[in-house]
mmCIF file of C-alpha atoms in Angstrom:
data_model
loop_
_atom_site.group_PDB
_atom_site.id
_atom_site.type_symbol
_atom_site.label_atom_id
_atom_site.label_comp_id
_atom_site.label_asym_id
_atom_site.label_seq_id
_atom_site.Cartn_x
_atom_site.Cartn_y
_atom_site.Cartn_z
ATOM 1 C CA MET A 13 -8.903 245.358 13.316
ATOM 2 C CA SER A 14 -8.067 247.727 10.454
ATOM 3 C CA ILE A 15 -5.465 246.928 7.862
ATOM 4 C CA ALA A 16 -3.303 249.805 9.087
ATOM 5 C CA ALA A 17 -3.395 248.379 12.612
ATOM 6 C CA CYS A 18 -2.487 244.929 11.292
ATOM 7 C CA LEU A 19 0.524 246.313 9.443
ATOM 8 C CA LEU A 20 1.611 248.323 12.460
ATOM 9 C CA LEU A 21 1.270 245.290 14.720
ATOM 10 C CA TYR A 22 3.220 243.145 12.250
ATOM 11 C CA GLY A 23 6.074 245.655 12.235
ATOM 12 C CA LEU A 24 6.129 245.916 16.022
ATOM 13 C CA VAL A 25 6.155 242.138 16.495
ATOM 14 C CA VAL A 26 8.975 241.600 14.007
ATOM 15 C CA ALA A 27 11.028 244.529 15.344
ATOM 16 C CA THR A 28 10.583 243.371 18.955
ATOM 17 C CA LEU A 29 10.836 239.589 18.717
ATOM 18 C CA GLY A 30 12.836 239.336 15.503
ATOM 19 C CA PRO A 31 16.353 240.010 16.821
ATOM 20 C CA ARG A 32 16.154 237.379 19.554
ATOM 21 C CA LEU A 33 14.377 234.653 17.580
ATOM 22 C CA LEU A 34 16.226 235.115 14.305
ATOM 23 C CA THR A 35 19.579 235.141 16.083
ATOM 24 C CA ARG A 36 18.714 231.865 17.818
ATOM 25 C CA TRP A 37 17.533 230.212 14.599
ATOM 26 C CA THR A 38 20.333 231.408 12.296
ATOM 27 C CA ARG A 39 23.386 231.495 14.579
ATOM 28 C CA PRO A 40 24.360 227.813 14.076
ATOM 29 C CA GLY A 41 24.734 228.554 10.367
ATOM 30 C CA VAL A 42 23.175 225.296 9.212
ATOM 31 C CA ALA A 43 21.667 227.051 6.173
ATOM 32 C CA PRO A 44 23.484 230.394 5.965
ATOM 33 C CA ARG A 45 21.986 231.519 2.647
ATOM 34 C CA LEU A 46 18.475 231.018 3.962
ATOM 35 C CA GLY A 47 19.510 232.808 7.141
ATOM 36 C CA VAL A 48 20.681 235.847 5.191
ATOM 37 C CA ALA A 49 17.409 235.894 3.255
ATOM 38 C CA VAL A 50 15.355 235.746 6.461
ATOM 39 C CA TRP A 51 17.271 238.631 8.050
ATOM 40 C CA LEU A 52 17.034 240.798 4.935
ATOM 41 C CA VAL A 53 13.282 240.243 4.532
ATOM 42 C CA ALA A 54 12.741 241.104 8.198
ATOM 43 C CA ILE A 55 14.865 244.259 7.958
ATOM 44 C CA ILE A 56 13.107 245.450 4.792
ATOM 45 C CA SER A 57 9.552 244.514 5.764
ATOM 46 C CA VAL A 58 9.398 246.423 9.058
ATOM 47 C CA PRO A 59 9.889 249.974 7.731
ATOM 48 C CA ALA A 60 7.822 249.102 4.649
ATOM 49 C CA SER A 61 4.869 247.908 6.755
ATOM 50 C CA TRP A 62 5.035 250.977 8.990
ATOM 51 C CA ALA A 63 5.062 253.305 6.004
ATOM 52 C CA ALA A 64 2.057 251.516 4.509
ATOM 53 C CA ALA A 65 0.244 251.616 7.864
ATOM 54 C CA ALA A 66 0.724 255.389 8.111
ATOM 55 C CA VAL A 67 -0.796 255.943 4.663
ATOM 56 C CA LEU A 68 -3.714 253.568 5.231
ATOM 57 C CA ALA A 69 -4.509 255.012 8.652
ATOM 58 C CA LEU A 70 -4.941 258.424 7.075
ATOM 59 C CA VAL A 71 -7.011 257.477 4.025
ATOM 60 C CA ALA A 72 -9.158 254.686 5.501
ATOM 61 C CA PRO A 73 -11.649 257.063 7.231
ATOM 62 C CA THR A 74 -12.551 258.606 3.874
ATOM 63 C CA LEU A 75 -13.414 255.310 2.186
ATOM 64 C CA GLY A 76 -16.770 254.567 3.787
ATOM 65 C CA SER A 77 -17.761 252.064 6.443
ATOM 66 C CA HIS A 78 -20.831 250.092 5.396
ATOM 67 C CA GLN A 79 -19.473 247.916 2.622
ATOM 68 C CA PRO A 80 -16.244 246.070 1.809
ATOM 69 C CA VAL A 81 -13.420 248.478 1.252
ATOM 70 C CA ARG A 82 -11.202 248.075 -1.780
ATOM 71 C CA ILE A 83 -8.379 250.158 -0.406
ATOM 72 C CA LEU A 84 -5.920 249.738 -3.224
ATOM 73 C CA ASP A 85 -8.570 250.897 -5.723
ATOM 74 C CA SER A 86 -9.622 253.880 -3.632
ATOM 75 C CA CYS A 87 -6.418 255.199 -2.055
ATOM 76 C CA LEU A 88 -5.567 257.683 -4.775
ATOM 77 C CA ALA A 89 -9.091 259.067 -4.924
ATOM 78 C CA ALA A 90 -9.217 259.322 -1.137
ATOM 79 C CA LEU A 91 -5.883 261.111 -0.939
ATOM 80 C CA GLU A 92 -7.022 263.540 -3.616
ATOM 81 C CA ALA A 93 -10.235 264.235 -1.708
ATOM 82 C CA VAL A 94 -8.349 264.790 1.553
ATOM 83 C CA ALA A 95 -5.819 267.060 -0.127
ATOM 84 C CA ALA A 96 -8.629 269.108 -1.710
ATOM 85 C CA GLY A 97 -10.296 269.570 1.674
ATOM 86 C CA ASP A 98 -13.434 267.592 0.789
ATOM 87 C CA ALA A 99 -13.070 265.489 3.950
ATOM 88 C CA GLY A 100 -12.652 268.501 6.215
ATOM 89 C CA VAL A 101 -9.975 270.925 7.223
ATOM 90 C CA ALA A 102 -8.705 268.689 10.025
ATOM 91 C CA LEU A 103 -7.913 265.771 7.709
ATOM 92 C CA GLN A 104 -6.451 268.146 5.126
ATOM 93 C CA ALA A 105 -4.125 269.654 7.726
ATOM 94 C CA GLY A 106 -3.303 266.177 9.015
ATOM 95 C CA LEU A 107 -2.395 264.994 5.527
ATOM 96 C CA PHE A 108 -0.185 268.028 5.001
ATOM 97 C CA ALA A 109 1.568 267.568 8.337
ATOM 98 C CA LEU A 110 2.006 263.818 7.815
ATOM 99 C CA THR A 111 3.299 264.282 4.281
ATOM 100 C CA THR A 112 5.706 267.016 5.317
ATOM 101 C CA GLY A 113 6.996 265.027 8.276
ATOM 102 C CA ALA A 114 7.266 261.802 6.292
ATOM 103 C CA VAL A 115 9.129 263.466 3.435
ATOM 104 C CA ALA A 116 11.486 265.243 5.838
ATOM 105 C CA ALA A 117 12.164 262.071 7.834
ATOM 106 C CA ALA A 118 12.617 259.947 4.716
ATOM 107 C CA GLY A 119 14.888 262.564 3.179
ATOM 108 C CA PHE A 120 16.999 262.731 6.334
ATOM 109 C CA LEU A 121 17.353 258.959 6.582
ATOM 110 C CA VAL A 122 18.047 258.494 2.883
ATOM 111 C CA THR A 123 20.629 261.285 2.947
ATOM 112 C CA ARG A 124 22.449 259.762 5.912
ATOM 113 C CA ILE A 125 22.402 256.272 4.408
ATOM 114 C CA VAL A 126 23.606 257.512 1.022
ATOM 115 C CA ARG A 127 26.405 259.514 2.641
ATOM 116 C CA TRP A 128 27.448 256.463 4.662
ATOM 117 C CA LEU A 129 27.425 254.257 1.563
ATOM 118 C CA LEU A 130 29.378 256.765 -0.512
ATOM 119 C CA ALA A 131 31.981 257.158 2.239
ATOM 120 C CA ALA A 132 32.323 253.379 2.573
ATOM 121 C CA ARG A 133 32.595 253.014 -1.187
ATOM 122 C CA ALA A 134 35.311 255.669 -1.366
ATOM 123 C CA ARG A 135 37.292 253.963 1.422
ATOM 124 C CA THR A 136 37.207 250.527 -0.171
ATOM 125 C CA HIS A 137 37.974 251.807 -3.666
ATOM 126 C CA ASP A 138 40.921 253.838 -2.349
ATOM 127 C CA HIS A 139 42.203 250.823 -0.414
ATOM 128 C CA ALA A 140 41.922 248.546 -3.441
ATOM 129 C CA ARG A 141 43.779 251.048 -5.610
ATOM 130 C CA MET A 142 46.548 251.570 -3.051
ATOM 131 C CA ALA A 143 46.947 247.813 -2.523
ATOM 132 C CA ARG A 144 47.407 247.260 -6.248
ATOM 133 C CA MET A 145 49.921 250.100 -6.402
ATOM 134 C CA ALA A 146 51.940 249.025 -3.342
ATOM 135 C CA GLY A 147 51.725 245.250 -3.755
ATOM 136 C CA ARG A 148 52.835 242.728 -6.331
ATOM 137 C CA GLN A 149 50.830 240.200 -8.270
ATOM 138 C CA LEU A 150 50.669 236.730 -6.736
ATOM 139 C CA PRO A 151 51.908 234.332 -9.428
ATOM 140 C CA GLY A 152 49.097 232.308 -10.959
ATOM 141 C CA SER A 153 46.436 234.336 -9.172
ATOM 142 C CA ASP A 154 44.541 237.610 -9.321
ATOM 143 C CA ALA A 155 45.528 238.385 -5.703
ATOM 144 C CA VAL A 156 47.922 241.110 -4.603
ATOM 145 C CA VAL A 157 50.732 240.497 -2.102
ATOM 146 C CA VAL A 158 51.636 243.300 0.312
ATOM 147 C CA GLU A 159 54.763 243.318 2.428
ATOM 148 C CA SER A 160 53.558 242.879 5.984
ATOM 149 C CA PRO A 161 54.479 240.373 8.684
ATOM 150 C CA GLN A 162 50.867 240.236 9.867
ATOM 151 C CA ARG A 163 48.828 237.242 8.735
ATOM 152 C CA LEU A 164 46.110 238.889 6.655
ATOM 153 C CA ALA A 165 43.964 237.844 3.710
ATOM 154 C CA TYR A 166 40.949 239.858 2.657
ATOM 155 C CA CYS A 167 39.089 241.359 -0.263
ATOM 156 C CA VAL A 168 37.933 244.925 -0.891
ATOM 157 C CA ALA A 169 35.492 246.219 -3.468
ATOM 158 C CA GLY A 170 36.922 248.509 -6.107
ATOM 159 C CA ARG A 171 37.383 249.027 -9.820
ATOM 160 C CA PRO A 172 38.565 246.376 -10.156
ATOM 161 C CA HIS A 173 38.109 244.504 -6.883
ATOM 162 C CA ALA A 174 41.210 243.419 -5.020
ATOM 163 C CA ILE A 175 42.126 240.312 -3.054
ATOM 164 C CA VAL A 176 44.974 241.183 -0.697
ATOM 165 C CA VAL A 177 47.306 238.661 0.933
ATOM 166 C CA SER A 178 50.106 239.708 3.249
ATOM 167 C CA GLN A 179 53.583 238.226 3.124
ATOM 168 C CA GLY A 180 53.007 236.973 6.651
ATOM 169 C CA ALA A 181 49.998 234.961 5.446
ATOM 170 C CA LEU A 182 51.971 233.553 2.528
ATOM 171 C CA ASP A 183 54.707 232.410 4.907
ATOM 172 C CA THR A 184 52.093 230.690 7.093
ATOM 173 C CA LEU A 185 49.860 228.993 4.510
ATOM 174 C CA ASP A 186 50.810 226.052 2.343
ATOM 175 C CA ALA A 187 49.511 225.796 -1.216
ATOM 176 C CA PRO A 188 46.178 224.012 -0.464
ATOM 177 C CA HIS A 189 45.373 226.364 2.414
ATOM 178 C CA LEU A 190 46.229 229.415 0.302
ATOM 179 C CA ALA A 191 43.966 228.165 -2.483
ATOM 180 C CA ALA A 192 41.125 227.745 0.036
ATOM 181 C CA VAL A 193 41.620 231.279 1.361
ATOM 182 C CA LEU A 194 41.597 232.734 -2.147
ATOM 183 C CA ALA A 195 38.429 230.780 -2.950
ATOM 184 C CA HIS A 196 36.823 232.192 0.190
ATOM 185 C CA GLU A 197 37.618 235.752 -0.852
ATOM 186 C CA ARG A 198 36.457 235.206 -4.424
ATOM 187 C CA ALA A 199 33.173 233.872 -3.068
ATOM 188 C CA HIS A 200 32.635 237.187 -1.282
ATOM 189 C CA LEU A 201 33.269 239.189 -4.444
ATOM 190 C CA ASP A 202 31.306 236.879 -6.770
ATOM 191 C CA GLY A 203 28.343 236.922 -4.368
ATOM 192 C CA ARG A 204 28.488 240.722 -4.051
ATOM 193 C CA HIS A 205 28.538 240.331 -0.298
ATOM 194 C CA HIS A 206 30.090 243.778 0.063
ATOM 195 C CA LEU A 207 26.889 245.361 -1.276
ATOM 196 C CA VAL A 208 24.705 243.497 1.227
ATOM 197 C CA LEU A 209 26.996 244.435 4.113
ATOM 198 C CA ALA A 210 27.201 248.057 3.002
ATOM 199 C CA ALA A 211 23.397 248.317 2.999
ATOM 200 C CA THR A 212 22.840 246.597 6.353
ATOM 201 C CA ARG A 213 25.688 248.425 8.077
ATOM 202 C CA GLY A 214 24.564 251.727 6.610
ATOM 203 C CA LEU A 215 21.050 251.208 7.966
ATOM 204 C CA ALA A 216 22.394 250.122 11.354
ATOM 205 C CA GLY A 217 24.688 253.149 11.490
ATOM 206 C CA THR A 218 21.811 255.462 10.612
ATOM 207 C CA LEU A 219 19.369 253.929 13.130
ATOM 208 C CA PRO A 220 21.606 252.508 15.880
ATOM 209 C CA LYS A 221 18.786 252.408 18.440
ATOM 210 C CA VAL A 222 16.808 249.789 16.496
ATOM 211 C CA PRO A 223 18.043 246.313 17.566
ATOM 212 C CA LEU A 224 16.624 244.641 14.464
ATOM 213 C CA PHE A 225 18.961 246.690 12.272
ATOM 214 C CA THR A 226 22.078 246.554 14.461
ATOM 215 C CA THR A 227 21.760 242.875 15.361
ATOM 216 C CA GLY A 228 20.751 242.065 11.806
ATOM 217 C CA ALA A 229 23.860 243.726 10.372
ATOM 218 C CA ALA A 230 26.136 241.726 12.682
ATOM 219 C CA GLU A 231 24.373 238.416 12.040
ATOM 220 C CA VAL A 232 24.264 238.922 8.276
ATOM 221 C CA ALA A 233 28.039 239.511 8.351
ATOM 222 C CA ARG A 234 28.553 236.198 10.204
ATOM 223 C CA LEU A 235 26.295 234.294 7.826
ATOM 224 C CA LEU A 236 27.985 235.701 4.733
ATOM 225 C CA GLU A 237 31.324 234.473 6.062
ATOM 226 C CA MET A 238 29.772 231.031 6.442
ATOM 227 C CA CYS A 239 28.450 231.222 2.880
ATOM 228 C CA ALA A 240 31.994 231.937 1.667
ATOM 229 C CA ASP A 241 33.307 229.078 3.831
ATOM 230 C CA ASP A 242 30.852 226.694 2.169
ATOM 231 C CA THR A 243 31.839 227.832 -1.319
ATOM 232 C CA ALA A 244 35.524 227.303 -0.537
ATOM 233 C CA ALA A 245 34.808 223.953 1.142
ATOM 234 C CA ARG A 246 32.998 222.620 -1.922
ATOM 235 C CA ALA A 247 36.134 223.233 -3.969
ATOM 236 C CA HIS A 248 38.862 222.387 -1.434
ATOM 237 C CA GLY A 249 37.223 220.412 1.375
ATOM 238 C CA ARG A 250 36.088 221.348 4.862
ATOM 239 C CA GLN A 251 39.278 220.297 6.588
ATOM 240 C CA THR A 252 41.403 222.418 4.274
ATOM 241 C CA VAL A 253 39.255 225.485 4.870
ATOM 242 C CA LEU A 254 39.320 224.791 8.604
ATOM 243 C CA GLY A 255 43.109 224.491 8.574
ATOM 244 C CA ALA A 256 43.453 227.786 6.710
ATOM 245 C CA LEU A 257 41.056 229.496 9.108
ATOM 246 C CA LEU A 258 42.988 228.287 12.132
ATOM 247 C CA ALA A 259 46.317 229.232 10.561
ATOM 248 C CA LEU A 260 45.140 232.825 10.103
ATOM 249 C CA SER A 261 43.224 233.124 13.371
ATOM 250 C CA GLY A 262 44.382 235.778 15.767
ATOM 251 C CA ALA A 263 45.455 238.020 12.916
ATOM 252 C CA ALA A 264 45.317 241.791 13.071
ATOM 253 C CA THR A 265 42.073 243.672 12.575
ATOM 254 C CA LEU A 266 40.952 243.931 8.968
ATOM 255 C CA PRO A 267 40.716 247.310 7.245
ATOM 256 C CA THR A 268 37.340 249.050 7.400
ATOM 257 C CA GLY A 269 35.016 247.734 4.710
ATOM 258 C CA ALA A 270 37.140 244.668 3.942
ATOM 259 C CA LEU A 271 35.856 241.099 3.990
ATOM 260 C CA GLY A 272 38.301 238.505 5.256
ATOM 261 C CA ALA A 273 38.478 234.877 6.303
ATOM 262 C CA THR A 274 39.215 235.839 9.914
ATOM 263 C CA GLY A 275 37.032 238.919 10.123
ATOM 264 C CA VAL A 276 33.892 237.644 11.883
ATOM 265 C CA GLY A 277 32.845 234.673 14.009
ATOM 266 C CA VAL A 278 36.032 232.640 13.674
ATOM 267 C CA LEU A 279 35.282 230.261 16.575
ATOM 268 C CA ASP A 280 31.702 229.531 15.495
ATOM 269 C CA ARG A 281 32.805 228.959 11.920
ATOM 270 C CA ALA A 282 35.649 226.678 12.974
ATOM 271 C CA GLU A 283 33.274 224.557 15.068
ATOM 272 C CA ARG A 284 30.827 224.432 12.178
ATOM 273 C CA LEU A 285 33.513 223.233 9.769
ATOM 274 C CA ALA A 286 34.938 220.712 12.236
ATOM 275 C CA GLU A 287 31.574 219.185 13.177
ATOM 276 C CA PRO A 288 29.052 219.470 10.328
ATOM 277 C CA VAL A 289 25.463 218.751 11.280
ATOM 278 C CA GLY A 290 23.661 215.628 10.155
ATOM 279 C CA PHE A 291 21.085 215.291 7.416
ATOM 280 C CA ALA A 292 18.065 215.387 9.740
ATOM 281 C CA GLN A 293 19.216 218.481 11.635
ATOM 282 C CA ARG A 294 20.056 220.250 8.392
ATOM 283 C CA TRP A 295 16.605 219.690 6.952
ATOM 284 C CA ARG A 296 14.886 220.690 10.196
ATOM 285 C CA ALA A 297 16.808 223.952 10.138
ATOM 286 C CA ARG A 298 15.934 224.513 6.476
ATOM 287 C CA ALA A 299 12.263 223.838 7.154
ATOM 288 C CA LEU A 300 12.227 226.266 10.087
ATOM 289 C CA LEU A 301 13.945 229.033 8.131
ATOM 290 C CA THR A 302 11.814 228.462 5.041
ATOM 291 C CA THR A 303 8.654 228.695 7.138
ATOM 292 C CA THR A 304 9.946 231.830 8.857
ATOM 293 C CA LEU A 305 10.789 233.395 5.495
ATOM 294 C CA ALA A 306 7.310 232.589 4.190
ATOM 295 C CA LEU A 307 5.642 234.067 7.271
ATOM 296 C CA LEU A 308 7.724 237.241 7.146
ATOM 297 C CA THR A 309 6.881 237.677 3.488
ATOM 298 C CA ALA A 310 3.230 236.668 3.753
ATOM 299 C CA GLY A 311 2.384 238.886 6.733
ATOM 300 C CA PRO A 312 2.143 242.219 4.895
ATOM 301 C CA VAL A 313 1.365 240.562 1.551
ATOM 302 C CA ILE A 314 -1.736 238.786 2.835
ATOM 303 C CA THR A 315 -2.948 241.993 4.463
ATOM 304 C CA GLY A 316 -2.506 243.861 1.204
ATOM 305 C CA ALA A 317 -4.216 241.060 -0.727
ATOM 306 C CA LEU A 318 -7.225 241.249 1.573
ATOM 307 C CA SER A 319 -7.568 244.943 0.906
ATOM 308 C CA ALA A 320 -7.111 244.489 -2.828
ATOM 309 C CA THR A 321 -9.837 241.813 -3.048
ATOM 310 C CA GLY A 322 -12.265 243.734 -0.901
ATOM 311 C CA LEU A 323 -12.189 241.431 2.118
ATOM 312 C CA ALA A 324 -11.180 244.116 4.623
ATOM 313 C CA PHE A 325 -14.057 245.597 6.569
ATOM 314 C CA CYS A 326 -14.204 248.663 8.722
ATOM 315 C CA ASP A 327 -16.258 248.309 11.887
ATOM 316 C CA PRO A 328 -19.052 250.938 11.894
ATOM 317 C CA SER A 329 -19.002 250.950 15.697
ATOM 318 C CA LEU A 330 -15.532 252.516 15.675
ATOM 319 C CA ALA A 331 -15.697 256.288 15.482
ATOM 320 C CA PHE A 332 -12.454 256.640 13.586
ATOM 321 C CA CYS A 333 -13.890 254.514 10.752
ATOM 322 C CA ASP A 334 -16.814 256.845 10.144
ATOM 323 C CA PRO A 335 -15.961 259.919 8.068
ATOM 324 C CA LEU A 336 -19.191 261.610 9.166
ATOM 325 C CA THR A 337 -18.116 261.281 12.792
ATOM 326 C CA ILE A 338 -14.727 262.752 11.944
ATOM 327 C CA ALA A 339 -16.330 265.664 10.093
ATOM 328 C CA ARG A 340 -18.514 266.414 13.109
#
């Protein structure tokens, strides 16, 4: 099987089986940071492997078929030969059409993603600025209090970032619970979770028909909330974070682009805080996710390493591997 076919198959397998398997393995949130890493590697590797497969499928026929092929050493020379027409008019036209289509498609996708990110950035920055203007400083804290009876606590990215707490939340939370909520929101901002969510949601919004991207965006959001829960729990204890989460549950919907303690997966997170898993289950989950992360990373890397070291062979019996056959 050619390297291009291997990369294409890798992308198809991950895009098809990834959403179901990764959701099953990461949903309990036993190791949320590892879960986020696994989802992000899967989301990035699929389009990257398909792009590499498209390039290799085009240049491989020009690299010969009777000796090991060092594709990474020969790609530029092969592309130059195809572009110059040395491999035939058909391949030259194919390269032109593929390049034009790839550039147009990439430009369209990048433009849509950038527009989505810029719009999201403008919304959050405007919200942070308006919250600081309309609210008052919470004594002894960098948070802003807004006059609202709804029980809300969230953070929004801006210059500077803003942690917003409603008067309704202040009336509901005691001092330890409020401290846990503020620690949760600071964990989001310190971890730059808003950037990760903006990227995954932008990709999902641009390609809503790809389950890996849409499911991945939702699951990454859940896992990042669990990461913030863990950070707050290390400082204030699990039971305190759980009490704060329950006190704010059922609150109104958060503003678009905001990250809040009650924004995503409240029930799952409450169960996770109330009944932490044991040592053995935690390490089994870590081992599974670490292995999955290694496999997702190694799939395209090993294929590329084989080509770079000259261990990839092209089968002379396959017509598409023989440039002389193509020329005829």
